[in-house]
Short mmCIF file of C-alpha atoms and ligand atoms in Angstrom, two decimals:
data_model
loop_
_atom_site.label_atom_id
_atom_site.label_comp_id
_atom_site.label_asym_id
_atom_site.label_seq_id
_atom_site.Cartn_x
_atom_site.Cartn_y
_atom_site.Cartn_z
CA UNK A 253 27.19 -26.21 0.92
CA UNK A 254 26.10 -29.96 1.34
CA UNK A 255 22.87 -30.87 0.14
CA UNK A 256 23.32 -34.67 0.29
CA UNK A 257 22.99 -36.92 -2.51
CA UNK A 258 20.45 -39.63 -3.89
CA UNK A 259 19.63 -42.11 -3.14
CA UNK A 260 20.58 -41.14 0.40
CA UNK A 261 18.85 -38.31 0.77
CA UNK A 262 15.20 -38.22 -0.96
CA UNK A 263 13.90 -34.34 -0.04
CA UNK A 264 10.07 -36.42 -0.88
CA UNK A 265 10.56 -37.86 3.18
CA UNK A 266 10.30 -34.52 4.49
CA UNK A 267 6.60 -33.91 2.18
CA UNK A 268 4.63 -37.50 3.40
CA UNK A 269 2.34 -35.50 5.46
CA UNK A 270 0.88 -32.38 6.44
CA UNK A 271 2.41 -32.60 10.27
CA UNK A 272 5.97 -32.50 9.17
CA UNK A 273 5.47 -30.11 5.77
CA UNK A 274 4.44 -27.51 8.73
CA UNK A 275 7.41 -28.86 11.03
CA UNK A 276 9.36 -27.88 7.68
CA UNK A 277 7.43 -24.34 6.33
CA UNK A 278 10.00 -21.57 5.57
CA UNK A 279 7.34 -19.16 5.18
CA UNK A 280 4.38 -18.25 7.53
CA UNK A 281 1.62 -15.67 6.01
CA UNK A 282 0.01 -13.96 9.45
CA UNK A 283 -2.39 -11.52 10.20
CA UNK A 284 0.27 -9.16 11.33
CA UNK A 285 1.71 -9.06 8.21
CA UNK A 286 -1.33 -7.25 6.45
CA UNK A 287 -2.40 -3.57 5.80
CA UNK A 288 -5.76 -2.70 4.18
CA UNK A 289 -6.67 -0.11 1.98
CA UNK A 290 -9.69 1.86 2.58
CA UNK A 291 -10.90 4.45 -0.01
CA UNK A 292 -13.17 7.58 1.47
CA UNK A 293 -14.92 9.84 -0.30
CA UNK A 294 -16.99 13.03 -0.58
CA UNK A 295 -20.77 12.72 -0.10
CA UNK A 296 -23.30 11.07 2.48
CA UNK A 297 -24.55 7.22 3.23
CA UNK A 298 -22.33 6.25 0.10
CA UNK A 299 -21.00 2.33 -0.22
CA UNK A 300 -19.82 1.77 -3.52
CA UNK A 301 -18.24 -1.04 -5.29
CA UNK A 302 -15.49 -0.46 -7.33
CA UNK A 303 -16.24 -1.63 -10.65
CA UNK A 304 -12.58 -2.92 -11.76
CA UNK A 305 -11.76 -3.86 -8.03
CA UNK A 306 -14.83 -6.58 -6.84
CA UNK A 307 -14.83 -6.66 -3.46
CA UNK A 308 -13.52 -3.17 -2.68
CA UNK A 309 -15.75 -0.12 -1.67
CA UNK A 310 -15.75 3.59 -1.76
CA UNK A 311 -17.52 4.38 1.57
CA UNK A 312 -18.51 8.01 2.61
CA UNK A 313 -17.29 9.31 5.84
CA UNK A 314 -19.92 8.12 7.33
CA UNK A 315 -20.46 4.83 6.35
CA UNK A 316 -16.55 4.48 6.87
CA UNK A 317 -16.69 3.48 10.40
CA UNK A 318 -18.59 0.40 9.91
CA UNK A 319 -15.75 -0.75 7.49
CA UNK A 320 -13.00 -0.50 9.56
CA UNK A 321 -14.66 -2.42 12.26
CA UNK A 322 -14.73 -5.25 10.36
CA UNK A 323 -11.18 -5.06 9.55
CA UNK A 324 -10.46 -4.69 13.47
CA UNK A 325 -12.61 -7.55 13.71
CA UNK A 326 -11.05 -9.54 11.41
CA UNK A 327 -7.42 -9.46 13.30
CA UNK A 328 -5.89 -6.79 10.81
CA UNK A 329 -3.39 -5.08 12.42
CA UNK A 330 -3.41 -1.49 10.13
CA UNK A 331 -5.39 0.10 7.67
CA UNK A 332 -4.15 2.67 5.08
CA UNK A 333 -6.19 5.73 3.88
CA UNK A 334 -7.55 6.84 0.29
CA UNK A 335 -8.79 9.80 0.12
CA UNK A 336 -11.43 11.33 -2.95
CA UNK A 337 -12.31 14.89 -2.76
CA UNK A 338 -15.13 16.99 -3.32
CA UNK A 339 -13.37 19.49 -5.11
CA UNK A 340 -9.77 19.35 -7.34
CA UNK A 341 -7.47 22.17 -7.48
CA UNK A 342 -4.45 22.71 -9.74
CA UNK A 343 -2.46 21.68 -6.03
CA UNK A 344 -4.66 19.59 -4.34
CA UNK A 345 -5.32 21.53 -1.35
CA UNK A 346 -7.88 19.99 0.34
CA UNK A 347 -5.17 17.76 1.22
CA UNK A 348 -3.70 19.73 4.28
CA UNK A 349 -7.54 21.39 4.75
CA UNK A 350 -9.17 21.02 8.43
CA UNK A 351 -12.22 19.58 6.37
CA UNK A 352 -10.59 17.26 3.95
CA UNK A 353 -11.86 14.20 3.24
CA UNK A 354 -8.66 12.74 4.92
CA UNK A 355 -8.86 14.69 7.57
CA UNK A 356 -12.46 14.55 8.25
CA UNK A 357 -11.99 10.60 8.31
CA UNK A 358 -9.34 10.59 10.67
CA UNK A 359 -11.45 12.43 13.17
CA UNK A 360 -13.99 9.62 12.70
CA UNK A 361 -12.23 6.91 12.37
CA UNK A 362 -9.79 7.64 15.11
CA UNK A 363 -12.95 8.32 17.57
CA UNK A 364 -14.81 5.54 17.39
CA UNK A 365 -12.09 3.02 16.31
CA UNK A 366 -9.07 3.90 18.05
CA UNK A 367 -7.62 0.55 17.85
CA UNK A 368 -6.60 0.17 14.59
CA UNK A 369 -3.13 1.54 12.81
CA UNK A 370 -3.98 4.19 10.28
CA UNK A 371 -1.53 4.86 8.17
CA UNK A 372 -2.34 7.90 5.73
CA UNK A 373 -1.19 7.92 1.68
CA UNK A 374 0.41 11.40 1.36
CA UNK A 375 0.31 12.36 -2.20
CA UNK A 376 -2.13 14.86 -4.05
CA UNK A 377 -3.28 12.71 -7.87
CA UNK A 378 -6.19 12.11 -6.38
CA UNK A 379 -7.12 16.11 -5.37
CA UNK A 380 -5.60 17.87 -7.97
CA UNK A 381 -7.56 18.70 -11.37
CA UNK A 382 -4.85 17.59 -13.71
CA UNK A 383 -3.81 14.07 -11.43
CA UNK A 384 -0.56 14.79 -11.11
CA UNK A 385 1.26 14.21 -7.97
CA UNK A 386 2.37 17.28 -7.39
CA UNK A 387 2.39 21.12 -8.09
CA UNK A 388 2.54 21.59 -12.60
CA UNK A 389 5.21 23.91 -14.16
CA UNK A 390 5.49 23.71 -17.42
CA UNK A 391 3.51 20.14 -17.58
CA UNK A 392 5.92 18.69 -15.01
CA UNK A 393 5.51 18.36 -11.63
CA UNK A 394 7.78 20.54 -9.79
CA UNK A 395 9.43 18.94 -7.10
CA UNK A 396 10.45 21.93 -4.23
CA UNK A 397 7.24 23.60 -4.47
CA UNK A 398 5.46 19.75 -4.04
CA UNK A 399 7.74 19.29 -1.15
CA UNK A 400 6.53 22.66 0.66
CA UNK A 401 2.79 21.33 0.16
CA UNK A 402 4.01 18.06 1.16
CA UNK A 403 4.88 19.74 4.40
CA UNK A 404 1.19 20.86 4.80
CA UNK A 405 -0.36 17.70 4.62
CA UNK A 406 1.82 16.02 6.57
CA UNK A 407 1.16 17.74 9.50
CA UNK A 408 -2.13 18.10 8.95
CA UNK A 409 -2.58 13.91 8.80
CA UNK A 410 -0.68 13.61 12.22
CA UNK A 411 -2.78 16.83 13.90
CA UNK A 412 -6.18 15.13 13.13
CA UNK A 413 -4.74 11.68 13.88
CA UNK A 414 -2.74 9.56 11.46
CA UNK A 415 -0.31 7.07 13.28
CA UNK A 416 1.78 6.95 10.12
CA UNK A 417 2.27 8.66 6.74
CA UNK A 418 3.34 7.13 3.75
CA UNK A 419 4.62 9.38 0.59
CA UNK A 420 3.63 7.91 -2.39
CA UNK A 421 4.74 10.57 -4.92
CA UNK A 422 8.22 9.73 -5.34
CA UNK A 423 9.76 13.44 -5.42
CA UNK A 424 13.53 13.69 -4.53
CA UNK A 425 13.32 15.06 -0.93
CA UNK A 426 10.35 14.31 0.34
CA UNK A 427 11.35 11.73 3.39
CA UNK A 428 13.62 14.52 4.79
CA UNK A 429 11.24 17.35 3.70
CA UNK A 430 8.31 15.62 5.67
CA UNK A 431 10.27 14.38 8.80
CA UNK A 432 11.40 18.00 9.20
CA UNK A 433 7.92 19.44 8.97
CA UNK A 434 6.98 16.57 11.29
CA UNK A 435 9.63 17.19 13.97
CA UNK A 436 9.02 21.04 14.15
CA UNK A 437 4.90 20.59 14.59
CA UNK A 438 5.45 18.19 17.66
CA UNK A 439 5.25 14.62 16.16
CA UNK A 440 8.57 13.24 16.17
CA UNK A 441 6.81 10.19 17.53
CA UNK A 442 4.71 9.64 14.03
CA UNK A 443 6.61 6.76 11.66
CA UNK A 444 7.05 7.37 7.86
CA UNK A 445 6.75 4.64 5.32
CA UNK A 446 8.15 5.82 2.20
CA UNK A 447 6.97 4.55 -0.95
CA UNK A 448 10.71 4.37 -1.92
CA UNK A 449 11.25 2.21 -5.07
CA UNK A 450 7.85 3.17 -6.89
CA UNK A 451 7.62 2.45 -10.40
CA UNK A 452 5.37 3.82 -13.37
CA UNK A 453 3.12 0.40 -13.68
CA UNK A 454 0.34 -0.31 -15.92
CA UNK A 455 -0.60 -1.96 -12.68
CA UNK A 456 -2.00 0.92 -11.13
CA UNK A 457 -5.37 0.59 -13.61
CA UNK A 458 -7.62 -0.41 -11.65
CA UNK A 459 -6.95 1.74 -8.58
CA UNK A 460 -6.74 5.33 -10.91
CA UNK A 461 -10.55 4.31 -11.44
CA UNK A 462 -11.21 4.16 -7.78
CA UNK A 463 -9.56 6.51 -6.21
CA UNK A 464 -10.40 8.87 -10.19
CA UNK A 465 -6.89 9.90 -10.07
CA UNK A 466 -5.45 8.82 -13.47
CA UNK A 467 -3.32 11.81 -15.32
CA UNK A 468 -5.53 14.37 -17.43
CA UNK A 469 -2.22 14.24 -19.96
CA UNK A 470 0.75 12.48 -19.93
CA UNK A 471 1.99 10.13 -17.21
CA UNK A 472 3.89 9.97 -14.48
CA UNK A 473 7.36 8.29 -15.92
CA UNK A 474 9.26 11.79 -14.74
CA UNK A 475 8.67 10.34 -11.12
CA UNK A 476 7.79 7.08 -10.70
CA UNK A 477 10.55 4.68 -11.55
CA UNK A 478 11.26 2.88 -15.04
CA UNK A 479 10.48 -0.63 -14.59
CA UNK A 480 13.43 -1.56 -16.16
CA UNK A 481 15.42 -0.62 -12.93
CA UNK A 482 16.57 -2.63 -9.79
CA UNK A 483 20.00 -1.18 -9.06
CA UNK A 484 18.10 2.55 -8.92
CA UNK A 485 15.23 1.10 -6.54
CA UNK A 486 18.13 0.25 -4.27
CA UNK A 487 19.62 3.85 -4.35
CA UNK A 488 16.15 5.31 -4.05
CA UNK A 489 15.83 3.14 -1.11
CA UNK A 490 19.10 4.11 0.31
CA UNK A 491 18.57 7.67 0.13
CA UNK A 492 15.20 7.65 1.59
CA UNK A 493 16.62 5.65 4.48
CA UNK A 494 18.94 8.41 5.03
CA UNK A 495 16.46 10.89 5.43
CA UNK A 496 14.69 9.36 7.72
CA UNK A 497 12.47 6.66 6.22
CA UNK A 498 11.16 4.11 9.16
CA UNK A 499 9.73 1.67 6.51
CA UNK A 500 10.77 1.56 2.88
CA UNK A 501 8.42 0.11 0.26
CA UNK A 502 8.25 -1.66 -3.00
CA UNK A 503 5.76 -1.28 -5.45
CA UNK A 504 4.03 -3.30 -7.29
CA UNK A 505 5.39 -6.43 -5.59
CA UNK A 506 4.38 -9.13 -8.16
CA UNK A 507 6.49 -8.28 -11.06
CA UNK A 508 8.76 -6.62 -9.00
CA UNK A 509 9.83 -9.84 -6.55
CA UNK A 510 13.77 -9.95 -7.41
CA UNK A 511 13.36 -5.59 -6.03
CA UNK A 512 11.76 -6.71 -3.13
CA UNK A 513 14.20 -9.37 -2.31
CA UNK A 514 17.58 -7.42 -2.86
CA UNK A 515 16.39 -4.61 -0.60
CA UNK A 516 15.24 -7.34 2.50
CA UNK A 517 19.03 -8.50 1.92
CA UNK A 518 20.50 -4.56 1.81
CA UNK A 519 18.42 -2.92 4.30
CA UNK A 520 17.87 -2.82 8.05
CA UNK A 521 14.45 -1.30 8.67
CA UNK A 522 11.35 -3.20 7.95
CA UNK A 523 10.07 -3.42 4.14
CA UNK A 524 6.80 -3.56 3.42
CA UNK A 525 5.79 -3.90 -0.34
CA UNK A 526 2.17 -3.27 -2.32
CA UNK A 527 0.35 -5.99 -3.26
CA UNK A 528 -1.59 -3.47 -6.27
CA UNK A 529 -5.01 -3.31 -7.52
CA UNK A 530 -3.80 -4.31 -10.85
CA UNK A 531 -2.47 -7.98 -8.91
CA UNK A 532 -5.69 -7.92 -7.38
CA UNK A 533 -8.31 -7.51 -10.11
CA UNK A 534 -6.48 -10.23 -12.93
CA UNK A 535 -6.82 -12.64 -10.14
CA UNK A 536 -10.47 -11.40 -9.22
CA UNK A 537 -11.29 -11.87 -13.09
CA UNK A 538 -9.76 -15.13 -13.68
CA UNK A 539 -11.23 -16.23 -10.31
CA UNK A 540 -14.90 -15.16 -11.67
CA UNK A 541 -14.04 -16.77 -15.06
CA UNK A 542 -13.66 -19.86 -13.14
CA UNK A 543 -10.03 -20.59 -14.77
CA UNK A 544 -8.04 -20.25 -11.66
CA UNK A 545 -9.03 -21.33 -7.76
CA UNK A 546 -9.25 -17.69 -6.66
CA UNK A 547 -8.67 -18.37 -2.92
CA UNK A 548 -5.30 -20.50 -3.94
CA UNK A 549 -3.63 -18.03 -6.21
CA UNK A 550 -4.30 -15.45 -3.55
CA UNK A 551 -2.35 -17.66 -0.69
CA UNK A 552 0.10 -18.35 -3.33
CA UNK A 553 0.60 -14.23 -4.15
CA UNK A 554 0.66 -13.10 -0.66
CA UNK A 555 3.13 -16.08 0.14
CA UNK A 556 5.47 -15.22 -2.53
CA UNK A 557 5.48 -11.55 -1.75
CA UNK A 558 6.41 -12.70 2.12
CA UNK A 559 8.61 -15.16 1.09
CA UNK A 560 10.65 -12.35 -0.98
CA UNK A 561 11.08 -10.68 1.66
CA UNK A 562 8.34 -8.70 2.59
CA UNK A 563 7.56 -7.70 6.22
CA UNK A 564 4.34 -6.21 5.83
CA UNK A 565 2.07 -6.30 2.64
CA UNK A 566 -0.63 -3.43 1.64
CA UNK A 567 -3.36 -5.35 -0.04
CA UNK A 568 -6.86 -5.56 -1.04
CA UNK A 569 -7.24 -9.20 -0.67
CA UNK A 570 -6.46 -8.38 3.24
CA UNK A 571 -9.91 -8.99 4.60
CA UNK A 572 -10.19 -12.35 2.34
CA UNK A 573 -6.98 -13.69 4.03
CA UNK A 574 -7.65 -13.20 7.37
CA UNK A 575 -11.32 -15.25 7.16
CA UNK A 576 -9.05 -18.00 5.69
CA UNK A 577 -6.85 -17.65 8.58
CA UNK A 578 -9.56 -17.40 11.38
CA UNK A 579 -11.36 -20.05 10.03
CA UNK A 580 -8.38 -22.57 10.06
CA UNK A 581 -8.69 -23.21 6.19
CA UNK A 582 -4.84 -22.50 6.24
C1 PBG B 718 -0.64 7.57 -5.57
C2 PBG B 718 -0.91 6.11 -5.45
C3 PBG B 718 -1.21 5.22 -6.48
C4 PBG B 718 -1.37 3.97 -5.88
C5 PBG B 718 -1.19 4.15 -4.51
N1 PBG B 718 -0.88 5.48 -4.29
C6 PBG B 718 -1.48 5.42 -7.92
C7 PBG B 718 -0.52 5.98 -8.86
O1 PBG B 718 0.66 6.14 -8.60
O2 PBG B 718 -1.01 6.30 -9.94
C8 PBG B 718 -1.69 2.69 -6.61
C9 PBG B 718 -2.20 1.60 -5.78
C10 PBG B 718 -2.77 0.46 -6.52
O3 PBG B 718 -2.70 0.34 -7.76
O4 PBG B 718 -3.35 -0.40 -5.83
N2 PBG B 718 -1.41 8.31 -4.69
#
């Protein structure tokens, strides 16, 4: 490759001025490149902010409606769902009940906002007593009988409107298990996003407080991935892919860059990758602290994600970006 030589070439002419360093920009952050996550929860007139996530709300069904308006408003393309129960059971069933918080939300949200993407998170930590993300035997989640429930809530999501679903538990099986159950109900027209290369991240804090799904014992390092591992995201990715995956995801995406970057250059379906609550709140706090410019760091984040190789990006700081955007400040 040439890359020219100094003092004939002097990369500084291409950076005098703002005009030709956009001629020159590899990397474009958009408002189609962002998904918003919405937590919903049991109870009446409820908007609450979540204390490790500023910014971020738990709204009752409700009060939901108003919320994604204003992420309509704001340009977002796609919102995904959080869901926090009433009631836990040792399997989480109010996720595939008619009047589950999920489903009860879908109804709304799809009635009076039926312009906006919702995208559903299909897992069960959040409705099960113990926060696992999946059905217990002998204090491990067992993977077949989590895939049959899996099946439930699936098609549950897509009868009461979902436009996609997105398995976050990481059990072997689930893409195929899931586009099965979705084919033989009648919606072989709904898209799944897997959470494919998920790892067990001390990341996740702040969002176990929101959506109160953190473990009752243990964790969750005989699922999610060991962060140790790129070369097993890949496979993970690859074998979702096979069974069906539309969209394959990485998660977190901060410390996990060089994972999101090596599936863009193996894979031929879109990638989308999470931008976590953990990433969210240490800027948030340093932002408050006054040590960092909040507003930069986030531009900087979201760019870096994108520039890894990220087609789409799940994150809280969605609705911040897009006023930036629609107000020119970028
Ligand atoms: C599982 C799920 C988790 C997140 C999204 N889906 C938590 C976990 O695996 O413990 C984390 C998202 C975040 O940290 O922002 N339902």
């Amino acid at each position: 490759m040439i890359v020219g030589r100094f003092p004939s070439s002097r990369p500084r002419r291409l950076r005098r001025n703002e005009n030709i360093r956009r001629l020159v920009r590899e990397t474009k952050l958009t408002l189609d490149d962002l998904i918003y996550p919405i937590f919903v929860r049991f109870g009446e007139n409820i908007v609450e902010e979540v204390p490790s996530m500023p910014g971020v709300y738990r709204y009752s069904v409700d009060k939901v409606v108003d919320a994604v308006k204003e992420v309509r408003d704001l340009g977002i393309p796609a919102i995904i769902l959080f869901g926090i129960p009433e009631h836990k059971d040792e399997v989480g069933s109010d996720t595939w009940s008619e009047e589950g918080i999920i489903q009860r939300a879908l109804r709304k949200i799809k009635r009076e906002v039926p312009d906006i993407y919702v995208i559903t998170d299909v897992c069960f930590c959040e409705y099960t007593s113990h926060g696992h993300c999946g059905v217990l035997h002998e204090q491990d989640v067992d993977n077949d009988l989590t895939l049959e429930n899996l099946k439930k809530q699936v098609v549950s999501h897509a009868e009461n409107g979902a436009d996609m679903v997105a398995p976050s538990g990481m059990m072997d099986g689930m893409v195929k298990a899931i586009r099965e159950a979705l084919d033989d109900a009648g919606f072989k027209h709904i898209p799944i996003m897997a959470y494919s290369a998920k790892f067990a991240s001390a990341f996740y804090g702040p969002f176990r407080e929101a959506a109160q799904s953190a473990p009752a014992f243990g964790d969750r390092r005989t699922y999610q991935m060991d962060p140790a591992n790129s070369r097993e995201a890949l496979k993970e990715v690859f074998m979702d892919i096979e069974e069906g995956a539309d969209v394959v995801m990485v998660k977190p995406a901060l410390a996990y860059l060089d994972v999101i970057s090596k599936v863009k250059e193996n894979v031929l379906v879109p990638v989308c990758a999470y931008n976590v609550s953990g990433e969210y709140s240490l800027i948030k706090a340093a932002g408050k602290m006054g040590w960092i410019d909040e507003k930069k760091v986030m531009w900087e984040t979201l760019l870096s994600i994108k520039r890894a190789g990220a087609d789409m990006i799940i994150t809280y700081f969605a609705k911040d970006v897009a006023q930036m955007i629609n107000r020119g400040e970028v």
